[in-house]
Coordinates of C-alpha atoms in Angstrom, one line a residue:
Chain A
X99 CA -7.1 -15.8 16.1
X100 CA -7.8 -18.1 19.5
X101 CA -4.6 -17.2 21.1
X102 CA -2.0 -14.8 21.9
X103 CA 1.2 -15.0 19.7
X104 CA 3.1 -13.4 22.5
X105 CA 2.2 -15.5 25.5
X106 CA 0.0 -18.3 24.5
X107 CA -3.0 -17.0 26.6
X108 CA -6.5 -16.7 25.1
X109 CA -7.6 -14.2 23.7
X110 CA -10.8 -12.0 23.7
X111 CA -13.0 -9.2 21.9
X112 CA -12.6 -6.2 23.5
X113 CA -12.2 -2.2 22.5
X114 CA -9.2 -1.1 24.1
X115 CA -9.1 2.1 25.9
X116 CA -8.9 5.0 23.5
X117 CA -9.7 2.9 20.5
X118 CA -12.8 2.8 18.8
X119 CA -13.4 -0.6 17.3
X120 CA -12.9 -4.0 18.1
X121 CA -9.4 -5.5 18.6
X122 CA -7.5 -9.0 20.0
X123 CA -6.7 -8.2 23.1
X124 CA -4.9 -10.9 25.4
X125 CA -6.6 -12.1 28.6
X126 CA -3.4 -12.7 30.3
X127 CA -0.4 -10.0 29.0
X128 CA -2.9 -7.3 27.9
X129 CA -1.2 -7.5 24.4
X130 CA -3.6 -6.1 21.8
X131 CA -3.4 -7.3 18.2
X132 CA -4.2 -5.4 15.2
X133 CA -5.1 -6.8 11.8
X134 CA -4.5 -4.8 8.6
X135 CA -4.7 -4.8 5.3
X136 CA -1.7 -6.6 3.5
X137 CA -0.1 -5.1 0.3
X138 CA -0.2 -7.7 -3.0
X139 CA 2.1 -6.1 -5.8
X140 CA 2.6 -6.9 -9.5
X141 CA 2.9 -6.3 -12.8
X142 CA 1.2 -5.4 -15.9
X143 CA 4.1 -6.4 -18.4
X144 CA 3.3 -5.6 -22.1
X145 CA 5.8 -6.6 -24.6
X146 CA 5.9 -5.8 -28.3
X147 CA 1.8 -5.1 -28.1
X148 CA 0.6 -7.9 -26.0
X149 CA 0.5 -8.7 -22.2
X150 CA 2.2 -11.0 -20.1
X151 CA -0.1 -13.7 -18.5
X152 CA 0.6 -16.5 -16.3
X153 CA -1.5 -19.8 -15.7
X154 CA -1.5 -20.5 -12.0
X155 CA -0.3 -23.6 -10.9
X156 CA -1.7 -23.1 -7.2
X157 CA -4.6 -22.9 -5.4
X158 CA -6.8 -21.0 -5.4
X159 CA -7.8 -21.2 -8.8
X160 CA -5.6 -23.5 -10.4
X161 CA -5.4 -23.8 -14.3
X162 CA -6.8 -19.8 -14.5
X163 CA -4.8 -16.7 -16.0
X164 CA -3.6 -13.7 -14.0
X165 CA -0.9 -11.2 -13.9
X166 CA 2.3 -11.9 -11.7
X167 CA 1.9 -10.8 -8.5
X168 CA 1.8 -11.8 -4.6
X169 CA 2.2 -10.5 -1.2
X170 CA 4.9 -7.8 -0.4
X171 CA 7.4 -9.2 1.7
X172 CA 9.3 -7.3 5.0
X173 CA 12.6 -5.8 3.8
X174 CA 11.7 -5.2 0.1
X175 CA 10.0 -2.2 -1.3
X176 CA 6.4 -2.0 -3.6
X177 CA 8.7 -1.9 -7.0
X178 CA 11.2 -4.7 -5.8
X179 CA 8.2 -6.5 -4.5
X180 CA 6.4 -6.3 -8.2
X181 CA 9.9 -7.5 -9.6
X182 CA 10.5 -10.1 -7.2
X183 CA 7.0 -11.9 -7.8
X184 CA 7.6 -11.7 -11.7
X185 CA 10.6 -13.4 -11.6
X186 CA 9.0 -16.1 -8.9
X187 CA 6.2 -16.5 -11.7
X188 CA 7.7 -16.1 -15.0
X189 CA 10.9 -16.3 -14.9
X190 CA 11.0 -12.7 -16.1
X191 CA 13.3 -9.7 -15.4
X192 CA 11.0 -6.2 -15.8
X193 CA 11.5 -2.7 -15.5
X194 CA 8.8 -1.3 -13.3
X195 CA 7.5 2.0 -14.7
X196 CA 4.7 3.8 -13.3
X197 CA 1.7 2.5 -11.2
X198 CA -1.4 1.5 -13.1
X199 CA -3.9 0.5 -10.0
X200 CA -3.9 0.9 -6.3
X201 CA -7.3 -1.4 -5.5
X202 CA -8.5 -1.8 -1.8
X203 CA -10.1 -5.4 -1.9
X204 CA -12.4 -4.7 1.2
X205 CA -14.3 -8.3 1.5
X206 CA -10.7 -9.9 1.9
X207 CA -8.1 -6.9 3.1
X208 CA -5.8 -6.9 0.4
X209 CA -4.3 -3.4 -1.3
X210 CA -4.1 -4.9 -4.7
X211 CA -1.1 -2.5 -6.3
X212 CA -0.1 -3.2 -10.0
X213 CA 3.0 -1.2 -12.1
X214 CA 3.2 -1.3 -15.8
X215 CA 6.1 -2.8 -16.5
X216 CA 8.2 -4.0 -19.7
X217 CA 10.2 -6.7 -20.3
X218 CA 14.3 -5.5 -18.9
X219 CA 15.7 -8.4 -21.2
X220 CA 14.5 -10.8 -23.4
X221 CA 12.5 -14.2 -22.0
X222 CA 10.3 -15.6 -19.8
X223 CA 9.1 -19.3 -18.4
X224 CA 6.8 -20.7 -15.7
X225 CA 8.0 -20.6 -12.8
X226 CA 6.9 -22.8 -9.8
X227 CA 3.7 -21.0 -9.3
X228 CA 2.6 -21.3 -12.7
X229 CA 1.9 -23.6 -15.5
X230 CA 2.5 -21.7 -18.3
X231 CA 3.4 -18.0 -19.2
X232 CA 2.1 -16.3 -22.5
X233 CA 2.2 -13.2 -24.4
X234 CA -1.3 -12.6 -25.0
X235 CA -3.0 -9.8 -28.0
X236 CA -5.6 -7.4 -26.1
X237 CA -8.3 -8.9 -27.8
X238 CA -7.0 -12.9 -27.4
X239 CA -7.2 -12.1 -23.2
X240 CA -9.0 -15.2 -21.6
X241 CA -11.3 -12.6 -20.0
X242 CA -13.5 -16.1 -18.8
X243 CA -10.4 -17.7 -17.5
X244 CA -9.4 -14.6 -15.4
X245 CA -8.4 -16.1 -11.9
X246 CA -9.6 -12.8 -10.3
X247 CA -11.8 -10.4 -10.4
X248 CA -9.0 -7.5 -9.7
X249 CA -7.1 -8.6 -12.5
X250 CA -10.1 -8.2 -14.8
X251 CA -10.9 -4.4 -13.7
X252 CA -6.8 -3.6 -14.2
X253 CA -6.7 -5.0 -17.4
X254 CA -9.3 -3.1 -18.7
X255 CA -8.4 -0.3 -17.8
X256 CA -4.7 -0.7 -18.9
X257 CA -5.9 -1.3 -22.9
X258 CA -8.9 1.7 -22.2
X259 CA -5.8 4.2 -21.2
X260 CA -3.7 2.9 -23.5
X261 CA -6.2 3.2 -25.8
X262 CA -6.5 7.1 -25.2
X263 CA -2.9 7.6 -24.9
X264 CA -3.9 9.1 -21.3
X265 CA -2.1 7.0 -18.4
X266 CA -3.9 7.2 -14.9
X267 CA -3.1 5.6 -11.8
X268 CA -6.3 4.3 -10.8
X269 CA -7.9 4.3 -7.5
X270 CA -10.9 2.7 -5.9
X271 CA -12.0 -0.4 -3.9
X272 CA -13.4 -3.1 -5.1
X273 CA -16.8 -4.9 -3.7
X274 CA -18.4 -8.2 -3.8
X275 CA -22.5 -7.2 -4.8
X276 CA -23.4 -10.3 -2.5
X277 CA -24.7 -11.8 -4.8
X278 CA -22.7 -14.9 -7.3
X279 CA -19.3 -15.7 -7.3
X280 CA -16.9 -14.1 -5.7
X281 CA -14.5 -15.1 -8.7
X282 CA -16.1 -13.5 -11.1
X283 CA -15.5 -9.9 -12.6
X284 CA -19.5 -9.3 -13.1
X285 CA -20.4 -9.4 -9.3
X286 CA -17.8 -6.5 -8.5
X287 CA -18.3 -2.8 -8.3
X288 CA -15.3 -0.7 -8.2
X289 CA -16.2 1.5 -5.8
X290 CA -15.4 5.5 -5.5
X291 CA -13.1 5.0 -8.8
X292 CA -10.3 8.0 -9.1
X293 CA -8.1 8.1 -12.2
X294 CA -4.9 10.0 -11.0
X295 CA -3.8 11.0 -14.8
X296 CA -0.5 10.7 -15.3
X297 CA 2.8 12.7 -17.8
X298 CA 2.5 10.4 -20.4
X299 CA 6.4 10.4 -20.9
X300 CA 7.1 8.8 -17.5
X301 CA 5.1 5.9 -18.1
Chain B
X220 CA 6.0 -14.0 18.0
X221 CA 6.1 -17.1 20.5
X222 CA 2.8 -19.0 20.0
X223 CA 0.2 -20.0 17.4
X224 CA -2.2 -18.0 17.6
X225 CA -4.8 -20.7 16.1
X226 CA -3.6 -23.0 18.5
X227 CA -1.7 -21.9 21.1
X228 CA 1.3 -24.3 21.0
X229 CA 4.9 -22.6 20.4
X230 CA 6.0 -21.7 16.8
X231 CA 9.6 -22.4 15.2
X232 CA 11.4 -20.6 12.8
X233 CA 11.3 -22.7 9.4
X234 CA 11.3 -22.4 5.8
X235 CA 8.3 -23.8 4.4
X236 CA 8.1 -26.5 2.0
X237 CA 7.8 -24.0 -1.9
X238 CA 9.0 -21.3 -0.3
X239 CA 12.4 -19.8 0.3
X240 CA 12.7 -17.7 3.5
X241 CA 11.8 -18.6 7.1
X242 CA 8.5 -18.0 8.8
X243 CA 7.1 -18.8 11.6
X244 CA 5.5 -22.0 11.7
X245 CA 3.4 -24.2 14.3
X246 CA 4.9 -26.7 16.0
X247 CA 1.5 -28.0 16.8
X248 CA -0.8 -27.5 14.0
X249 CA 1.3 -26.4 11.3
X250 CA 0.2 -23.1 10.9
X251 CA 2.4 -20.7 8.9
X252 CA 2.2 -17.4 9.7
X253 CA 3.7 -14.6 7.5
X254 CA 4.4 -11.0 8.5
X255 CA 4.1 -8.4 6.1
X256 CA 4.7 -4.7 5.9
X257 CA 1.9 -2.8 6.9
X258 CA 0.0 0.0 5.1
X259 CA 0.0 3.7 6.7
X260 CA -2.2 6.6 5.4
X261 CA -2.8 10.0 5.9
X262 CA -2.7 13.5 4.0
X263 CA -0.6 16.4 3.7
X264 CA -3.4 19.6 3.6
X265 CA -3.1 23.1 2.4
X266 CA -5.3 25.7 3.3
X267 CA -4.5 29.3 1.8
X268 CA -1.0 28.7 1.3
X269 CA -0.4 27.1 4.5
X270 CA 0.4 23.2 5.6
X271 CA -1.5 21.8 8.5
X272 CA 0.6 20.1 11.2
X273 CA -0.6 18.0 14.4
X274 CA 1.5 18.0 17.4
X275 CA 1.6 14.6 18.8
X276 CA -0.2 14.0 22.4
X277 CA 0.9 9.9 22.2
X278 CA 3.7 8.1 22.0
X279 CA 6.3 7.8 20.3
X280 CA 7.4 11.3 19.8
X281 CA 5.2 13.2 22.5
X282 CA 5.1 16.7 21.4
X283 CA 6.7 16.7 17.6
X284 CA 4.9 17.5 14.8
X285 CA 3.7 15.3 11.8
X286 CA 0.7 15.4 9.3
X287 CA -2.5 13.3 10.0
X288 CA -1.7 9.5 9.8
X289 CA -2.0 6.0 10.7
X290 CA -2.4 2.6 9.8
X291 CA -5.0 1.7 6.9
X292 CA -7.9 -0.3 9.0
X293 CA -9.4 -3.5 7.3
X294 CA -13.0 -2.9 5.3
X295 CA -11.6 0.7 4.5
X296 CA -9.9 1.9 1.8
X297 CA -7.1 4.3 1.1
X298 CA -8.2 7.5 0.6
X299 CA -10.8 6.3 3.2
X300 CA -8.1 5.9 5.7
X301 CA -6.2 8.8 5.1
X302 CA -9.7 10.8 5.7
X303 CA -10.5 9.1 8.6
X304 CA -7.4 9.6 10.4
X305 CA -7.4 13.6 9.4
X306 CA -10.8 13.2 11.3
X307 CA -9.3 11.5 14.5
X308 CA -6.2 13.5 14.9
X309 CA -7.4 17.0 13.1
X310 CA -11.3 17.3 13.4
X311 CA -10.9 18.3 9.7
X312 CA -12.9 17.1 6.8
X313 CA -10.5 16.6 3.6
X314 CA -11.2 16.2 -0.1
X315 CA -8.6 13.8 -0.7
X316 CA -6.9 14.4 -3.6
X317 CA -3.7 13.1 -5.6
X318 CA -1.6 10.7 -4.2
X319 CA 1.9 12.9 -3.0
X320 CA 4.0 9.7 -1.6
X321 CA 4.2 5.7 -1.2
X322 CA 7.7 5.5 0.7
X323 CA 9.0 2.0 2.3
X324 CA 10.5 2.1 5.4
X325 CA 12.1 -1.4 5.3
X326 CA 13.4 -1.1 8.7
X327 CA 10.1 -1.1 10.5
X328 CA 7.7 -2.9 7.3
X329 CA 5.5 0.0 7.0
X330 CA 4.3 1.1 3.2
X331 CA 3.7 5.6 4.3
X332 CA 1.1 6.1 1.4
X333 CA 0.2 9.9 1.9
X334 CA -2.6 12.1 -0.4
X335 CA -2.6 15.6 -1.0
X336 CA -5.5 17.0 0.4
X337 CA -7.9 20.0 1.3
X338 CA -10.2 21.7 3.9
X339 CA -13.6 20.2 2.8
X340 CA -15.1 22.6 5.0
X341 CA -13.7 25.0 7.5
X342 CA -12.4 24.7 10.9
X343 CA -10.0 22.0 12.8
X344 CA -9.1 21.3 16.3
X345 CA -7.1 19.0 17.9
X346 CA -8.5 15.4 18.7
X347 CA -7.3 13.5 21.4
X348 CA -4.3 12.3 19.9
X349 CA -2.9 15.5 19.2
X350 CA -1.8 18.8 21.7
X351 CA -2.6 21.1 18.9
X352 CA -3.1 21.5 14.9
X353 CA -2.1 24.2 13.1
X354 CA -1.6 26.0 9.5
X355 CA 2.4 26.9 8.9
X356 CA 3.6 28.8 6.2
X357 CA 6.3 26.9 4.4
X358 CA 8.8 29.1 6.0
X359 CA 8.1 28.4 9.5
X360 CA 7.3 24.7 9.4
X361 CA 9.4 23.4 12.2
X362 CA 12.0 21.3 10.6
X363 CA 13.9 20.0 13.6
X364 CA 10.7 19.3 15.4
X365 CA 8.8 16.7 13.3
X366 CA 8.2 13.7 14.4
X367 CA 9.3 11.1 12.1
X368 CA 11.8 11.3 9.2
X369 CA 9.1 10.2 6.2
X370 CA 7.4 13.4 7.4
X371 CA 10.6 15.4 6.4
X372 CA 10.7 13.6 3.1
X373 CA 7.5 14.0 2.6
X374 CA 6.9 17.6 3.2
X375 CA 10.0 18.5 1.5
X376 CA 9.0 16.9 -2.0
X377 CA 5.4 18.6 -1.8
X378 CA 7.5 22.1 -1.2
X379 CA 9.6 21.4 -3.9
X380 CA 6.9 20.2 -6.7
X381 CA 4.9 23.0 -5.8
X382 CA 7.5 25.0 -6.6
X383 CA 8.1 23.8 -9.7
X384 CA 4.3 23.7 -10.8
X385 CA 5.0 19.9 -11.5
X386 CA 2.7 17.2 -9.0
X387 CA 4.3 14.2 -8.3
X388 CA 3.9 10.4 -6.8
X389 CA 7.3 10.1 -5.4
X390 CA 8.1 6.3 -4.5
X391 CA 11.4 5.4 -2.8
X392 CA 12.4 3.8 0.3
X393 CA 14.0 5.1 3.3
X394 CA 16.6 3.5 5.0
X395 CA 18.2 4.1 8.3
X396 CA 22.3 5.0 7.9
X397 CA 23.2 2.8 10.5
X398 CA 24.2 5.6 12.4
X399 CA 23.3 8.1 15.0
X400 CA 19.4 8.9 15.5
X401 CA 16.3 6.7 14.2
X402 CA 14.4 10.2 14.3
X403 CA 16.6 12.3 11.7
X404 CA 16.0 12.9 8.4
X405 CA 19.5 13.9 8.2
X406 CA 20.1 9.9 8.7
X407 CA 18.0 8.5 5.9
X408 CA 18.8 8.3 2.8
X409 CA 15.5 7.9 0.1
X410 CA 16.6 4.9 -2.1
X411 CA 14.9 4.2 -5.6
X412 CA 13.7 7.6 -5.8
X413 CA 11.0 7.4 -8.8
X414 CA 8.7 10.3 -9.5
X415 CA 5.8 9.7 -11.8
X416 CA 5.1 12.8 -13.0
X417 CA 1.2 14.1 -12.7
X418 CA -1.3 15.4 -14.6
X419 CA -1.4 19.1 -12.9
X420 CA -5.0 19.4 -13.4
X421 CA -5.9 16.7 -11.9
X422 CA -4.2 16.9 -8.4

């Protein structure tokens, strides 16, 4: 950010009275301008035993697998967000049941939030975003072909609960180590984890 | 939002090429630059019973009560957040607990994620955004005084499930009525009211 979005004046570094940390702040209007975190919600869609994957057709990584899911929108809540991005990606209609993960992705200011979620009728396709859409068995998952790392932790832990029959809403954030790719699953921590355990019969 | 703020030069209203609402885009360099809700976080404490409430020294809403919140900061996470702010406005260490609420309000793009929480050690005070922070029986929190409407919901829900034994995440979003006050519960209505049901032992 070079410039102020409210009246085209420069702007600087500077910590605004009462404030702590650095913000924007205009050099002509005074206007100061926060940056947050932005929400990313999606879903975890298993149907008859196997989950929904799509192959992304964008960048960044093109030609790699992930779960549908994309930036929540003004106007639209978390659950019509994680609806609206599954039927942008694969053409799917889905009932969104409980949450599965609420990751803070601190290196890029995402809250990565992902709801389990079943197929409402019969069907999917690619959509725009994506080259293909498949129905994969736990233990066909392109782990290798994950497009990101956050996908990778979720997934896991979606077949571990499932495999205990014990749901959980899991929190945590999730760091780069420094060190490698920052695409891959192996140079993330998943920092301060908390599983939230959830009545099995509302999920 | 007038003016790139890469650039500087003004921004038009557009739908972008793949996508299908308008954004502001630069007329300059092309820029597109989305606006998404923004997260909030903070924690609804009891202490022996008792609910602890802040009574606001800032804008908007000078002297009405709410619980400890604001928005999420990047490079922190959540539960992070929702510590730090009972810091700020409560000089009170939490243990952050369960998560109680993730509410939209669609009319001004915030996602209100709030955590039940604890004393982690004794004491509170009021910091400087706040005139005074105290405990309240549930029978003397000041109903017509809060603050904001998602405090209303909020409180209520945590009243009710802990009358019923049974912990909660209650997601919904509130809208406005249309009519009369943007500060009363009485005009909201919580739409897509889901509770997940918790595991009591672990909130």
């Amino acid at each position: 950010m070079n410039f102020c979005s409210h009246c085209g004046d420069a702007v600087d570094l500077a910590v605004p009275v009462g404030d702590d940390r650095a913000r924007r702040v205009c050099s002509g209007c005074g206007a100061i301008h926060y940056e947050n975190p932005r929400v990313v919600v999606g879903c975890v869609i298993e149907e008859g035993g196997k989950l929904l994957l799509c192959r992304r057709a964008i960048e960044p990584m093109v030609g790699r697998w992930t779960v549908p899911a994309g930036f929540l929108e003004l106007e639209e809540s978390l659950t019509q967000g994680a609806a609206r991005e599954t039927w942008e990606e694969a053409c799917a209609r889905v009932r969104v049941a409980a949450p599965l993960a609420s990751f803070d992705l601190l290196h890029i200011g995402q809250v990565y939030t992902l709801f389990r979620a079943s197929l409402a009728e019969p069907g999917f396709a690619a959509g725009p975003e994506s080259l293909e859409v498949r129905l994969f068995e736990p233990e066909a998952i392109p782990w290798d072909e994950l497009a990101f790392p956050v996908i990778d932790f979720a997934l896991r832990l979606y077949l571990q609960d499932r495999a205990s029959g014990r749901p959980n809403l899991h929190l945590g954030h999730l760091r780069w180590n420094g060190e490698g790719s920052r695409f891959r699953a192996a140079n993330y921590e998943l920092g301060d984890h908390r599983r939230v355990g959830l009545d099995p019969d509302g999920t």
